[in-house]
Short mmCIF file of C-alpha atoms in Angstrom, two decimals:
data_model
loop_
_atom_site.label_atom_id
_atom_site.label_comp_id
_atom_site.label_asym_id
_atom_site.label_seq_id
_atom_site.Cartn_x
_atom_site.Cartn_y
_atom_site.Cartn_z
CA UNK A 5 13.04 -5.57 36.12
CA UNK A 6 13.84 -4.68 32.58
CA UNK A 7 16.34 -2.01 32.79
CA UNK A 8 14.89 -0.73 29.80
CA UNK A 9 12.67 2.60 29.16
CA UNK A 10 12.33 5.64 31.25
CA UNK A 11 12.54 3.93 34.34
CA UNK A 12 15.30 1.78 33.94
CA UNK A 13 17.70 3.77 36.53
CA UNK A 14 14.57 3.83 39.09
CA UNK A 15 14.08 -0.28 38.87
CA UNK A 16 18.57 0.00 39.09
CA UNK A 17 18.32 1.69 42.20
CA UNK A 18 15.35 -0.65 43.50
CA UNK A 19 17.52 -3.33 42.85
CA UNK A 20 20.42 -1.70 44.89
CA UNK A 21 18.38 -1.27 47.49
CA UNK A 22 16.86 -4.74 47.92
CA UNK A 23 20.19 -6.01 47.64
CA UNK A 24 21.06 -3.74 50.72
CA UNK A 25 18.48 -5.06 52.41
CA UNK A 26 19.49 -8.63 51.63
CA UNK A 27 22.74 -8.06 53.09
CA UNK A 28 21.38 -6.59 56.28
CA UNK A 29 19.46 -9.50 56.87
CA UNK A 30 22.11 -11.59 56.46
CA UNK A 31 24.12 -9.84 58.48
CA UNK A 32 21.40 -10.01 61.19
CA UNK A 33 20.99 -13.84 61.13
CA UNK A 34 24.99 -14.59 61.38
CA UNK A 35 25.04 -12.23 64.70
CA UNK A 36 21.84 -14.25 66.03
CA UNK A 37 24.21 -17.35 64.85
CA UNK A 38 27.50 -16.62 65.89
CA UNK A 39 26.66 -14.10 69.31
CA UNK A 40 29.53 -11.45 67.74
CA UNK A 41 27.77 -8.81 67.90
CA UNK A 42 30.74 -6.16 67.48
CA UNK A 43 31.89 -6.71 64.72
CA UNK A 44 28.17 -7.57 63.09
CA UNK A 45 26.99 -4.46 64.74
CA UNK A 46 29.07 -2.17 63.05
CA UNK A 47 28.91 -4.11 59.88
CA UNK A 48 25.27 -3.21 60.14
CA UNK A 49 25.04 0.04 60.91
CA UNK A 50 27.67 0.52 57.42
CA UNK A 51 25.01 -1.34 55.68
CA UNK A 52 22.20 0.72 57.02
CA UNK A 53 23.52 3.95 55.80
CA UNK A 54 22.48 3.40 52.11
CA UNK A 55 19.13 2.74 53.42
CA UNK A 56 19.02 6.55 53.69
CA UNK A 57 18.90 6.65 49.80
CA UNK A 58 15.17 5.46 49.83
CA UNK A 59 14.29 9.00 50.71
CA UNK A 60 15.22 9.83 47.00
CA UNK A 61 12.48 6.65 45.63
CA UNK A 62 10.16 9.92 46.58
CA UNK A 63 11.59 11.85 43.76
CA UNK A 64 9.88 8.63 41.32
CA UNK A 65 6.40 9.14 43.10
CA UNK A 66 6.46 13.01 43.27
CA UNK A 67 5.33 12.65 39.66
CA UNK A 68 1.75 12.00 40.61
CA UNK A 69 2.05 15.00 42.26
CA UNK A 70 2.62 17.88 40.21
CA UNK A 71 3.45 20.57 42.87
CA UNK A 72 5.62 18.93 44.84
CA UNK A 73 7.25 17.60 41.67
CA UNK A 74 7.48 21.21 40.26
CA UNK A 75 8.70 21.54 43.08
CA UNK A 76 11.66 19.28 43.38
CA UNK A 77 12.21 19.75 39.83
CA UNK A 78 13.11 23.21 40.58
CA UNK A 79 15.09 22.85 43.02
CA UNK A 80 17.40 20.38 41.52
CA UNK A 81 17.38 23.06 38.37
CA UNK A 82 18.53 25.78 41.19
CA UNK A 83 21.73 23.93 42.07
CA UNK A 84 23.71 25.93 39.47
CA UNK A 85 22.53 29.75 40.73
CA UNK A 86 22.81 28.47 44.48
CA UNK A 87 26.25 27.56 43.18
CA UNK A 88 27.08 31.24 42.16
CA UNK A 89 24.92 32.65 44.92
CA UNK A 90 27.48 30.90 47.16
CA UNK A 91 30.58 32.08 45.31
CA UNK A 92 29.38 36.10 45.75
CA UNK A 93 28.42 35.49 49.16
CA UNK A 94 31.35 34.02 50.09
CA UNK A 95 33.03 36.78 48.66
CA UNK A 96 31.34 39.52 50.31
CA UNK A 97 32.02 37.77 53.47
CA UNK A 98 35.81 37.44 52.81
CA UNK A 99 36.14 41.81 51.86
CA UNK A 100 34.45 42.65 54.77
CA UNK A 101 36.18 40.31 57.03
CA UNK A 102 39.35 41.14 55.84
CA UNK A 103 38.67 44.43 56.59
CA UNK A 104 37.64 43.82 59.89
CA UNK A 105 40.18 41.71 61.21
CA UNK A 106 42.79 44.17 60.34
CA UNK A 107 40.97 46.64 62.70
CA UNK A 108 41.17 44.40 65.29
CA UNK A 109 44.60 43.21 64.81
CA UNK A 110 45.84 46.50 64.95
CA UNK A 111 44.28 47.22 68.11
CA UNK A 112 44.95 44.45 69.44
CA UNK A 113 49.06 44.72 68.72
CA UNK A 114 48.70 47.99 70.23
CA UNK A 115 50.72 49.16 73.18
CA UNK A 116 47.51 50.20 75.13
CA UNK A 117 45.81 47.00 74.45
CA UNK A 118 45.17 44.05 77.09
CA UNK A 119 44.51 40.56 76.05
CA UNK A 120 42.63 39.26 78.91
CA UNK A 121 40.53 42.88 78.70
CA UNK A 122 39.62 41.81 74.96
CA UNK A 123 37.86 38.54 76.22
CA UNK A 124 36.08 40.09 79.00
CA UNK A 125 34.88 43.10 76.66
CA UNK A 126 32.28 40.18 75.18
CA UNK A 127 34.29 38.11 73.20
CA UNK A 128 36.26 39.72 70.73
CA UNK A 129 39.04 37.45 70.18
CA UNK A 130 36.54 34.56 70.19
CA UNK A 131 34.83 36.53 66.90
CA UNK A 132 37.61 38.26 65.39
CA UNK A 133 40.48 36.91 66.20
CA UNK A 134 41.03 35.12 62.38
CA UNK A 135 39.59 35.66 59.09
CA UNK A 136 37.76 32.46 59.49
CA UNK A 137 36.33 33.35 62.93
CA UNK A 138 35.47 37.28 61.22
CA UNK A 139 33.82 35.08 58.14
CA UNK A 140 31.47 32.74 60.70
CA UNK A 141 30.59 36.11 62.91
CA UNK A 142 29.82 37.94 59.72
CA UNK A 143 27.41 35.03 58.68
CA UNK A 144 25.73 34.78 62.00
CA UNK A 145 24.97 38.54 61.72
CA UNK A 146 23.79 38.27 58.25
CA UNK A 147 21.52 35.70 58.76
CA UNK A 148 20.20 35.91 62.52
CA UNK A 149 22.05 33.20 63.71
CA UNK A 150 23.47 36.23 66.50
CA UNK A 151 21.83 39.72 66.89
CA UNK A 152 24.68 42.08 65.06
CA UNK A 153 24.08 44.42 67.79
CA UNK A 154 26.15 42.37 70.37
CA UNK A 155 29.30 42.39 67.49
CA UNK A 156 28.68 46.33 67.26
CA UNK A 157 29.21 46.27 70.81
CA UNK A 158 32.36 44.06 70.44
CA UNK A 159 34.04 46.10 68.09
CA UNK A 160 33.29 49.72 69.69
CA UNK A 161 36.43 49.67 71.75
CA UNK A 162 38.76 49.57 68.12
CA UNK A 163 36.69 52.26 66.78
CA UNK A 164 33.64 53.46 65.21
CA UNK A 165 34.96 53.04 61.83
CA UNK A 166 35.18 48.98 62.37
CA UNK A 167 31.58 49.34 63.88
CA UNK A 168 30.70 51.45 60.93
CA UNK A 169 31.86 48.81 58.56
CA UNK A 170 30.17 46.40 60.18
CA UNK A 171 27.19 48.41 59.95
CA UNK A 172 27.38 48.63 56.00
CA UNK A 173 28.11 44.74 56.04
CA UNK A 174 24.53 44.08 57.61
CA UNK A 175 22.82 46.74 55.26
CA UNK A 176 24.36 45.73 52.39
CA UNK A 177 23.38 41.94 52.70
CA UNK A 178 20.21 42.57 54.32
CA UNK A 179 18.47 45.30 51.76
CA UNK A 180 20.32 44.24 48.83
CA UNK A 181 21.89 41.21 48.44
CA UNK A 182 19.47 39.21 50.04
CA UNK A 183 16.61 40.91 47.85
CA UNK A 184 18.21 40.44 44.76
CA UNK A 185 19.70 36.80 44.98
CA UNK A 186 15.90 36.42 46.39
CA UNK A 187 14.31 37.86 43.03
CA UNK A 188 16.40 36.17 40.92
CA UNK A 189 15.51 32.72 42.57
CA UNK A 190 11.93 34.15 42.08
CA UNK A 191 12.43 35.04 38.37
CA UNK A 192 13.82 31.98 38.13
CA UNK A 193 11.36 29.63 39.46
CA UNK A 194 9.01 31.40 37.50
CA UNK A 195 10.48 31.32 33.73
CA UNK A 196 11.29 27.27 34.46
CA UNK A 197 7.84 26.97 35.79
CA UNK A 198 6.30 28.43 32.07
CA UNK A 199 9.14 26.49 30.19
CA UNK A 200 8.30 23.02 32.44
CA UNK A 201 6.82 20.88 29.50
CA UNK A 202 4.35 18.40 31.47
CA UNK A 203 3.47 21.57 33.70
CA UNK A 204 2.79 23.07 30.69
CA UNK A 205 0.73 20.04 28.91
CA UNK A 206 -0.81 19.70 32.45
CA UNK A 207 -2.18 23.36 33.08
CA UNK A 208 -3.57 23.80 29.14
CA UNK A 209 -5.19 20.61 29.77
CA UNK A 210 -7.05 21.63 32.56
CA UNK A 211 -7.82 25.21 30.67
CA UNK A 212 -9.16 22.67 27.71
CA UNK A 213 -11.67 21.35 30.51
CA UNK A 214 -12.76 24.31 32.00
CA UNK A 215 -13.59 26.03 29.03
CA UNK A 216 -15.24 23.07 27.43
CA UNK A 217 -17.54 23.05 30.56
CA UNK A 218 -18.04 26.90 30.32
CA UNK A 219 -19.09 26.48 26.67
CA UNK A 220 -21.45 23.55 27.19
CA UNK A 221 -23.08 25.99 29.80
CA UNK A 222 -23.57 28.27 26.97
CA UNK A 223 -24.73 26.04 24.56
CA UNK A 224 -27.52 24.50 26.96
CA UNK A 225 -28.53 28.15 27.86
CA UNK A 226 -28.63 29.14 24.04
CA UNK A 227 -31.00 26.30 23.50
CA UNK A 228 -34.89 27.59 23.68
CA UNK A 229 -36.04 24.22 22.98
CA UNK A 230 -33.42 22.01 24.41
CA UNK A 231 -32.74 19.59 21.49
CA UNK A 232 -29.41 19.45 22.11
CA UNK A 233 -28.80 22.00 19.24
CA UNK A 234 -29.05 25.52 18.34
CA UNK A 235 -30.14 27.32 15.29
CA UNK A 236 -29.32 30.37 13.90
CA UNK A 237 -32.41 32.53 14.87
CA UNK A 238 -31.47 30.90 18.81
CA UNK A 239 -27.93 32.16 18.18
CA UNK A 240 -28.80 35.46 16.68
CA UNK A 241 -31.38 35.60 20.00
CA UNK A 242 -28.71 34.57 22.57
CA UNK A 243 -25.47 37.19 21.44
CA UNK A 244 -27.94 40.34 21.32
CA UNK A 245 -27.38 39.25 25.50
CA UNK A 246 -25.21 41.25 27.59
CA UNK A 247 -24.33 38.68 29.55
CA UNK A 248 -23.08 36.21 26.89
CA UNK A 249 -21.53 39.16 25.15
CA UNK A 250 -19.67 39.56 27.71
CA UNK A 251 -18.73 35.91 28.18
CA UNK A 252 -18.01 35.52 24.31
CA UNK A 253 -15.69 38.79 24.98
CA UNK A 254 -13.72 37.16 27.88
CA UNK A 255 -12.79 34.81 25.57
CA UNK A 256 -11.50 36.76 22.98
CA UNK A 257 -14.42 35.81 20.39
CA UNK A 258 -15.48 38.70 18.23
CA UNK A 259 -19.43 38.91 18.28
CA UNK A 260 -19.74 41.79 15.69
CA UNK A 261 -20.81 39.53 13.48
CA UNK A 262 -23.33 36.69 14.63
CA UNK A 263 -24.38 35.30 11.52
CA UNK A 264 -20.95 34.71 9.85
CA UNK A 265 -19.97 33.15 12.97
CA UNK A 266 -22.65 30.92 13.16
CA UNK A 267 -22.24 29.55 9.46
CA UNK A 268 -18.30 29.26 10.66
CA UNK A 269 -19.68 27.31 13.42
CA UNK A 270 -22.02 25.20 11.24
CA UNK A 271 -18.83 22.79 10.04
CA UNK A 272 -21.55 20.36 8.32
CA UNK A 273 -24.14 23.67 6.63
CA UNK A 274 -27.00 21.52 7.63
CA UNK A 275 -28.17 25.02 9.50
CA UNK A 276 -27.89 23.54 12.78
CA UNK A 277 -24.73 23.66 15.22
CA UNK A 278 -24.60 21.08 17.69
CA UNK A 279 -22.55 20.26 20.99
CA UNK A 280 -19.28 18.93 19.16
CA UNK A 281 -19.58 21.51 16.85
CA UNK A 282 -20.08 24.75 19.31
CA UNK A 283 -17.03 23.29 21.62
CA UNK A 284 -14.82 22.77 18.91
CA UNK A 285 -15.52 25.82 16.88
CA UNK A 286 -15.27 27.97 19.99
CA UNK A 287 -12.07 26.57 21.04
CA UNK A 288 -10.76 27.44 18.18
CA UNK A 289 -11.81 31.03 17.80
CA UNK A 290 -10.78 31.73 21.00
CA UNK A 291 -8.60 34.40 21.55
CA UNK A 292 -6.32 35.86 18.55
CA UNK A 293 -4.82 34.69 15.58
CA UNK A 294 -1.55 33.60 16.27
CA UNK A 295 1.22 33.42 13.49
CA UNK A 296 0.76 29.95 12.71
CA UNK A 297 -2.87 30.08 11.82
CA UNK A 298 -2.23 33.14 9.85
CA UNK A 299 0.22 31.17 7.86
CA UNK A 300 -1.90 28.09 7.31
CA UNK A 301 -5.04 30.86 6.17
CA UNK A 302 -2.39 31.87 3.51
CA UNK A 303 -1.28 28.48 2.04
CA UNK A 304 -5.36 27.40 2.12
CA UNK A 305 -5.78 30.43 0.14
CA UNK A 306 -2.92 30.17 -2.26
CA UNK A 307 -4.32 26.72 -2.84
CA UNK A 308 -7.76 27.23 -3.23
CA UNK A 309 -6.48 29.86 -5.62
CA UNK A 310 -4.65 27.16 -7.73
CA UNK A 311 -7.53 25.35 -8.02
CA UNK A 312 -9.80 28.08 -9.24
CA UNK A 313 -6.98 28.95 -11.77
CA UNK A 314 -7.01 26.03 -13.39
CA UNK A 315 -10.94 25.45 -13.93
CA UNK A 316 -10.76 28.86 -15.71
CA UNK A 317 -8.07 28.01 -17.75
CA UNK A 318 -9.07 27.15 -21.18
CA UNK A 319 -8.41 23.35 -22.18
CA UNK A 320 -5.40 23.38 -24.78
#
């Protein structure tokens, strides 16, 4: 139990959590030795409640999972937008509650207005009658905890302008709200997802594989005489295919010109390319230069450059 490494606050919180266990057998055995079993009882059932935390000990396993701990991962890395979500939410409720609760407090102050006909005309007190009660009616309505159609009904006796508002309320939060706080989660999830390193280490990985496979395939298919190796005349033979055109394409290899790109192929010029050389050269001509390998063409050129510079320069 080394609380030392990357997993030093997991084998922590094992240790908490034997410990609680520890105690709740101890617990156990006095009640079994002294027969009080109310005051052990309830000592228990304090000591139990931790035991809730082993729920999280799936968080440590989730990582031999990688959905579920994409997953989790982002929705611990969603806390901070549900936070803000929240805040205009809560806001939107509050304006529109306002509102409404003013409607009904006027009517309900005026003249013409009976108390005890308010609660039999479905309830409006009961979901008006405060901001706070407006707020949990409007949130019901918004999301389908109560049909909105019932609180339309409620509010027709103070006016259609109160049944109007509540009206835009349910539009409003339903068509655009809801859509938008749900694209940004989207979005979200998403641009984590790409920027997740061990997703990311995990996915190419598996690209690595497939196209390794896929290029073996090739290589085995190129190979008239199946020696384990192709020559150049097999290569020339093979890319005048559609079909491996097209594969070669799908990668992003250029097959306009077959014969430089078998001597780029040929690493060792012994006029033969075999297995480690096909998968590795592929690889790396797949798809297009990036900025990086443009940069390391230049310095290889600037050097070999250098080198020819100085074998034509006379000795002094």
């Amino acid at each position: 139990l080394a609380p030392q490494g990357p997993h030093k606050y997991w084998n922590i919180f094992d240790l908490l959590i034997v410990l609680i266990s520890w105690a709740e057998i101890a617990v156990a055995l006095s009640v079994l030795h002294n027969g009080n079993e109310s005051a052990s009882g309830t000592v228990g059932q304090v000591l139990r409640i931790p035991r809730i935390a082993k729920v999280l000990r799936l968080c440590r396993t989730a990582r031999f999972l990688s959905s579920l701990r994409l997953m989790i991962s982002l929705i611990m890395k969603s806390m901070k937008a549900l936070f803000w979500v929240m805040v205009v939410i809560l806001g939107i409720l509050f304006v529109f509650s306002l509102l409404l609760t003013q409607s009904v407090t006027e009517h309900i102050r005026s003249a013409s207005f009976d108390l005890d006909a308010a609660r039999l005309e479905g309830g409006m007190i009961d979901c008006f009658g405060s901001l706070f009660l407006t707020m949990y009616s409007l949130s019901q309505a918004m999301t389908g905890g109560r049909n909105w159609g019932e609180y339309a009904r409620m509010l027709t006796p103070v006016g259609w302008d109160a049944v109007v508002l509540l009206m835009l309320f349910i539009y409003f939060t339903a068509f655009s709200v809801v859509n938008i706080v749900t694209g940004v989660f989207v979005d979200g999830a998403i641009e984590m997802a790409k920027t997740d390193r061990s997703t990311m280490v995990e996915k190419r990985g598996r690209q690595r594989v497939e196209i390794a496979g896929q290029l073996l395939e090739l290589l085995i298919d190129m190979d008239s005489d199946q020696d384990g190796s192709i020559t150049l005349k097999e290569f020339m033979v093979a890319v005048e295919r559609p079909d491996v055109q097209d594969f070669l394409t799908a990668l992003d290899i250029n097959v306009g010109q077959a014969a430089t790109l078998f001597q780029v192929l040929d690493v060792n010029g012994d006029g033969v390319v075999d297995i480690v050389e096909f998968v590795d050269g592929m690889s790396l001509l797949k798809g297009e230069a990036k900025s990086s390998d443009i940069q390391i063409l230049l310095m290889q050129v600037r050097h070999l450059i250098s080198i020819i510079g100085a074998q034509d320069s006379p000795p002094p």
